[in-house]
C-alpha cells in the first residue's frame, strides 16, 4: 500500500535524555547487545532557537553534561545487569524536534522516524559547500522510507554511472512539498529508473506517495 509523505520543519525545541554508557572497545561489553553498556532516561525538553537557514546544526548533541547529582541518571544497563560506575560516560543527549503543519512533533532520526516523513537538510550546505555537487543551490530533501531508512534525494546513488561528474543528479526532484515526485528527467545518469532501494524496500516517490 502506498505511503503518503508529509513535510516537517524544525521548531524551537530539543528532546533530551540523560544517558550513561560505556565504550565496547575499552573492554566493557554488554552480553545482550555485544556493544557497550547503555541506558537513557527521557527528561524535559530544552527550549532553543531554531537554526537560521544554512546554519550548521548536527542532529544530536554529544558533549554537554548536566549535574551528576540528578537522581534521574540511569544506574544500570538497559539490557543487562551491569551497574554503571562513576568512571563510565555521562551524557546529556538531545535531538532537534520537528513538527508538521498540524503541530504534531517528530524527530528525524532512525530510532524515531515515521515512514513518509520528509524534511529539508540545510546542514548539507555547511559553509556553502555541497558534498556531492558543484551546482547545488538548495537544501537536500530527506525522506523516511518504509522500513525506516532515510533517503537523501539529492545525494549520489550507490550505482551512479557518472561518479566523476558533479553536475548531474541521480534522482531528479519535481513538484512542490509534500507532493514531490522523483524521476530521471533532465541532466542525470543511467542508474535505475528513478527508484530507490534501501533494505527490503524498493519503490518510487510519485506525487507525494512512496509506492
mmCIF file of C-alpha atoms in Angstrom:
data_model
loop_
_atom_site.group_PDB
_atom_site.id
_atom_site.type_symbol
_atom_site.label_atom_id
_atom_site.label_comp_id
_atom_site.label_asym_id
_atom_site.label_seq_id
_atom_site.Cartn_x
_atom_site.Cartn_y
_atom_site.Cartn_z
ATOM 1 C CA UNK A 1 0.000 0.000 0.000
ATOM 2 C CA UNK A 2 1.427 3.460 -0.890
ATOM 3 C CA UNK A 3 2.815 5.588 1.957
ATOM 4 C CA UNK A 4 1.698 9.230 1.991
ATOM 5 C CA UNK A 5 4.503 11.740 2.601
ATOM 6 C CA UNK A 6 4.341 14.801 4.828
ATOM 7 C CA UNK A 7 6.769 17.673 5.414
ATOM 8 C CA UNK A 8 8.125 18.583 8.845
ATOM 9 C CA UNK A 9 10.152 21.630 9.891
ATOM 10 C CA UNK A 10 12.423 22.386 12.874
ATOM 11 C CA UNK A 11 10.901 24.078 15.913
ATOM 12 C CA UNK A 12 12.465 25.783 18.947
ATOM 13 C CA UNK A 13 12.801 22.612 20.974
ATOM 14 C CA UNK A 14 15.273 19.785 21.549
ATOM 15 C CA UNK A 15 14.211 16.469 23.102
ATOM 16 C CA UNK A 16 16.631 15.410 25.831
ATOM 17 C CA UNK A 17 17.823 12.257 27.562
ATOM 18 C CA UNK A 18 20.263 11.586 30.389
ATOM 19 C CA UNK A 19 22.477 8.811 29.098
ATOM 20 C CA UNK A 20 25.050 6.539 30.736
ATOM 21 C CA UNK A 21 27.168 4.253 28.597
ATOM 22 C CA UNK A 22 30.499 2.531 28.144
ATOM 23 C CA UNK A 23 32.709 2.062 25.095
ATOM 24 C CA UNK A 24 32.875 -1.543 23.936
ATOM 25 C CA UNK A 25 36.425 -1.112 22.623
ATOM 26 C CA UNK A 26 37.578 -0.340 26.152
ATOM 27 C CA UNK A 27 36.641 -3.765 27.461
ATOM 28 C CA UNK A 28 33.146 -3.174 28.892
ATOM 29 C CA UNK A 29 30.732 -5.090 26.643
ATOM 30 C CA UNK A 30 27.048 -5.798 27.185
ATOM 31 C CA UNK A 31 26.434 -9.557 26.630
ATOM 32 C CA UNK A 32 22.959 -8.856 25.246
ATOM 33 C CA UNK A 33 23.893 -6.262 22.613
ATOM 34 C CA UNK A 34 27.580 -7.162 22.065
ATOM 35 C CA UNK A 35 28.299 -3.422 22.280
ATOM 36 C CA UNK A 36 28.968 -1.136 25.231
ATOM 37 C CA UNK A 37 26.528 -0.929 28.123
ATOM 38 C CA UNK A 38 23.891 1.737 27.516
ATOM 39 C CA UNK A 39 20.814 3.266 29.160
ATOM 40 C CA UNK A 40 18.969 6.569 28.926
ATOM 41 C CA UNK A 41 16.208 8.459 30.742
ATOM 42 C CA UNK A 42 13.954 10.971 28.980
ATOM 43 C CA UNK A 43 13.901 14.357 30.712
ATOM 44 C CA UNK A 44 12.258 17.702 29.961
ATOM 45 C CA UNK A 45 12.638 19.252 26.502
ATOM 46 C CA UNK A 46 15.015 22.176 26.072
ATOM 47 C CA UNK A 47 13.769 25.423 24.514
ATOM 48 C CA UNK A 48 16.387 26.565 21.995
ATOM 49 C CA UNK A 49 16.306 28.859 18.934
ATOM 50 C CA UNK A 50 15.571 27.407 15.522
ATOM 51 C CA UNK A 51 18.782 27.432 13.471
ATOM 52 C CA UNK A 52 18.932 30.054 10.738
ATOM 53 C CA UNK A 53 18.758 28.817 7.114
ATOM 54 C CA UNK A 54 22.052 27.174 6.103
ATOM 55 C CA UNK A 55 23.288 27.332 9.715
ATOM 56 C CA UNK A 56 25.070 24.107 10.594
ATOM 57 C CA UNK A 57 23.495 22.058 13.360
ATOM 58 C CA UNK A 58 24.283 18.432 13.989
ATOM 59 C CA UNK A 59 21.366 16.094 14.516
ATOM 60 C CA UNK A 60 22.427 15.370 18.068
ATOM 61 C CA UNK A 61 24.498 16.940 20.809
ATOM 62 C CA UNK A 62 27.016 14.617 22.404
ATOM 63 C CA UNK A 63 29.188 16.772 24.576
ATOM 64 C CA UNK A 64 27.020 18.714 27.023
ATOM 65 C CA UNK A 65 26.875 17.495 30.610
ATOM 66 C CA UNK A 66 24.498 18.285 33.438
ATOM 67 C CA UNK A 67 24.951 17.823 37.180
ATOM 68 C CA UNK A 68 25.786 14.283 38.243
ATOM 69 C CA UNK A 69 23.588 14.716 41.322
ATOM 70 C CA UNK A 70 20.417 14.493 39.204
ATOM 71 C CA UNK A 71 18.571 11.418 40.500
ATOM 72 C CA UNK A 72 17.242 10.609 37.049
ATOM 73 C CA UNK A 73 20.562 9.336 35.690
ATOM 74 C CA UNK A 74 20.299 5.624 34.748
ATOM 75 C CA UNK A 75 22.037 3.362 37.258
ATOM 76 C CA UNK A 76 22.228 0.156 35.205
ATOM 77 C CA UNK A 77 22.419 -1.004 31.611
ATOM 78 C CA UNK A 78 19.041 -1.247 29.885
ATOM 79 C CA UNK A 79 19.828 -4.734 28.500
ATOM 80 C CA UNK A 80 21.790 -6.495 31.242
ATOM 81 C CA UNK A 81 22.579 -6.318 34.976
ATOM 82 C CA UNK A 82 25.688 -4.157 34.644
ATOM 83 C CA UNK A 83 25.637 -1.190 37.052
ATOM 84 C CA UNK A 84 27.376 1.983 35.967
ATOM 85 C CA UNK A 85 30.348 3.338 37.899
ATOM 86 C CA UNK A 86 31.450 6.949 38.184
ATOM 87 C CA UNK A 87 34.168 6.486 35.569
ATOM 88 C CA UNK A 88 31.678 5.455 32.867
ATOM 89 C CA UNK A 89 30.361 8.024 30.397
ATOM 90 C CA UNK A 90 27.829 10.701 31.364
ATOM 91 C CA UNK A 91 25.947 12.419 28.544
ATOM 92 C CA UNK A 92 23.086 14.850 28.082
ATOM 93 C CA UNK A 93 21.880 13.627 24.695
ATOM 94 C CA UNK A 94 19.424 15.623 22.574
ATOM 95 C CA UNK A 95 17.756 15.799 19.172
ATOM 96 C CA UNK A 96 16.145 18.750 17.405
ATOM 97 C CA UNK A 97 12.337 18.423 17.353
ATOM 98 C CA UNK A 98 10.427 18.920 14.093
ATOM 99 C CA UNK A 99 6.683 19.477 13.578
ATOM 100 C CA UNK A 100 4.208 19.093 10.726
ATOM 101 C CA UNK A 101 1.578 21.680 9.746
ATOM 102 C CA UNK A 102 -0.811 20.400 12.427
ATOM 103 C CA UNK A 103 1.790 20.845 15.181
ATOM 104 C CA UNK A 104 2.427 17.121 15.679
ATOM 105 C CA UNK A 105 6.046 16.629 16.754
ATOM 106 C CA UNK A 106 8.622 14.292 15.254
ATOM 107 C CA UNK A 107 12.348 13.568 15.497
ATOM 108 C CA UNK A 108 14.190 12.887 12.225
ATOM 109 C CA UNK A 109 16.302 10.026 13.479
ATOM 110 C CA UNK A 110 16.132 6.313 12.562
ATOM 111 C CA UNK A 111 15.014 5.319 16.071
ATOM 112 C CA UNK A 112 12.083 7.751 15.945
ATOM 113 C CA UNK A 113 11.373 8.222 12.239
ATOM 114 C CA UNK A 114 7.949 7.717 10.659
ATOM 115 C CA UNK A 115 7.738 6.421 7.054
ATOM 116 C CA UNK A 116 6.754 9.222 4.697
ATOM 117 C CA UNK A 117 8.253 11.970 6.860
ATOM 118 C CA UNK A 118 10.332 14.435 4.838
ATOM 119 C CA UNK A 119 12.412 17.460 5.777
ATOM 120 C CA UNK A 120 14.976 19.874 4.341
ATOM 121 C CA UNK A 121 18.562 19.222 5.458
ATOM 122 C CA UNK A 122 20.166 22.666 5.477
ATOM 123 C CA UNK A 123 23.341 21.389 7.135
ATOM 124 C CA UNK A 124 24.477 19.616 3.967
ATOM 125 C CA UNK A 125 25.357 23.095 2.676
ATOM 126 C CA UNK A 126 27.680 23.914 5.551
ATOM 127 C CA UNK A 127 29.857 26.906 4.567
ATOM 128 C CA UNK A 128 28.105 26.978 1.195
ATOM 129 C CA UNK A 129 29.564 23.664 0.043
ATOM 130 C CA UNK A 130 27.625 20.603 -1.139
ATOM 131 C CA UNK A 131 29.419 17.306 -0.629
ATOM 132 C CA UNK A 132 28.056 15.807 -3.875
ATOM 133 C CA UNK A 133 27.611 18.561 -6.472
ATOM 134 C CA UNK A 134 29.265 21.769 -7.667
ATOM 135 C CA UNK A 135 25.975 23.309 -8.871
ATOM 136 C CA UNK A 136 23.749 22.540 -5.865
ATOM 137 C CA UNK A 137 21.913 25.615 -4.544
ATOM 138 C CA UNK A 138 19.113 24.209 -2.392
ATOM 139 C CA UNK A 139 18.875 22.211 0.836
ATOM 140 C CA UNK A 140 18.722 18.444 0.418
ATOM 141 C CA UNK A 141 15.386 16.705 0.864
ATOM 142 C CA UNK A 142 15.356 13.740 3.238
ATOM 143 C CA UNK A 143 12.560 11.163 3.098
ATOM 144 C CA UNK A 144 11.949 8.292 5.524
ATOM 145 C CA UNK A 145 11.269 5.120 3.560
ATOM 146 C CA UNK A 146 9.111 2.147 4.595
ATOM 147 C CA UNK A 147 11.425 0.147 6.825
ATOM 148 C CA UNK A 148 12.927 3.256 8.438
ATOM 149 C CA UNK A 149 15.838 4.070 6.122
ATOM 150 C CA UNK A 150 16.473 7.755 5.370
ATOM 151 C CA UNK A 151 16.848 8.772 1.711
ATOM 152 C CA UNK A 152 18.727 11.922 0.757
ATOM 153 C CA UNK A 153 17.043 12.579 -2.588
ATOM 154 C CA UNK A 154 19.807 14.994 -3.639
ATOM 155 C CA UNK A 155 22.629 12.558 -2.858
ATOM 156 C CA UNK A 156 24.608 10.371 -5.255
ATOM 157 C CA UNK A 157 23.221 6.877 -5.921
ATOM 158 C CA UNK A 158 25.492 3.990 -4.954
ATOM 159 C CA UNK A 159 25.209 2.696 -8.536
ATOM 160 C CA UNK A 160 25.771 6.090 -10.178
ATOM 161 C CA UNK A 161 27.235 5.697 -13.680
ATOM 162 C CA UNK A 162 28.896 9.160 -13.650
ATOM 163 C CA UNK A 163 30.842 9.031 -10.410
ATOM 164 C CA UNK A 164 33.335 11.697 -11.511
ATOM 165 C CA UNK A 165 30.637 14.117 -12.666
ATOM 166 C CA UNK A 166 29.498 16.749 -10.124
ATOM 167 C CA UNK A 167 26.802 18.450 -12.197
ATOM 168 C CA UNK A 168 24.069 15.871 -12.854
ATOM 169 C CA UNK A 169 21.504 14.431 -10.431
ATOM 170 C CA UNK A 170 20.991 10.699 -9.921
ATOM 171 C CA UNK A 171 17.430 11.457 -8.840
ATOM 172 C CA UNK A 172 15.612 14.469 -10.303
ATOM 173 C CA UNK A 173 13.191 16.093 -7.840
ATOM 174 C CA UNK A 174 9.979 17.547 -9.299
ATOM 175 C CA UNK A 175 6.906 19.269 -7.853
ATOM 176 C CA UNK A 176 6.377 21.020 -4.531
ATOM 177 C CA UNK A 177 6.196 19.875 -0.910
ATOM 178 C CA UNK A 178 4.890 17.460 0.096
ATOM 179 C CA UNK A 179 3.675 16.277 -3.314
ATOM 180 C CA UNK A 180 7.099 15.632 -4.778
ATOM 181 C CA UNK A 181 7.967 13.157 -7.499
ATOM 182 C CA UNK A 182 11.381 11.754 -8.370
ATOM 183 C CA UNK A 183 12.213 10.997 -11.995
ATOM 184 C CA UNK A 184 15.104 10.675 -14.437
ATOM 185 C CA UNK A 185 14.101 13.779 -16.384
ATOM 186 C CA UNK A 186 16.865 16.276 -17.077
ATOM 187 C CA UNK A 187 20.622 16.015 -16.562
ATOM 188 C CA UNK A 188 21.072 12.628 -14.934
ATOM 189 C CA UNK A 189 22.958 9.336 -15.097
ATOM 190 C CA UNK A 190 21.899 5.825 -16.119
ATOM 191 C CA UNK A 191 21.406 4.487 -12.590
ATOM 192 C CA UNK A 192 17.992 2.899 -12.130
ATOM 193 C CA UNK A 193 14.748 4.441 -13.331
ATOM 194 C CA UNK A 194 14.232 6.970 -10.553
ATOM 195 C CA UNK A 195 13.531 4.343 -7.902
ATOM 196 C CA UNK A 196 15.204 3.952 -4.507
ATOM 197 C CA UNK A 197 16.249 0.670 -2.891
ATOM 198 C CA UNK A 198 17.118 0.512 0.812
ATOM 199 C CA UNK A 199 16.884 -2.573 2.995
ATOM 200 C CA UNK A 200 13.770 -4.519 1.986
ATOM 201 C CA UNK A 201 12.158 -1.513 0.288
ATOM 202 C CA UNK A 202 12.363 -0.822 -3.453
ATOM 203 C CA UNK A 203 9.977 1.736 -4.861
ATOM 204 C CA UNK A 204 9.303 5.214 -6.216
ATOM 205 C CA UNK A 205 8.324 8.653 -4.939
ATOM 206 C CA UNK A 206 5.340 9.728 -7.034
ATOM 207 C CA UNK A 207 3.118 12.759 -6.346
ATOM 208 C CA UNK A 208 3.826 12.664 -2.624
ATOM 209 C CA UNK A 209 3.478 8.904 -2.176
ATOM 210 C CA UNK A 210 6.107 6.208 -1.727
ATOM 211 C CA UNK A 211 4.854 3.367 -3.910
#
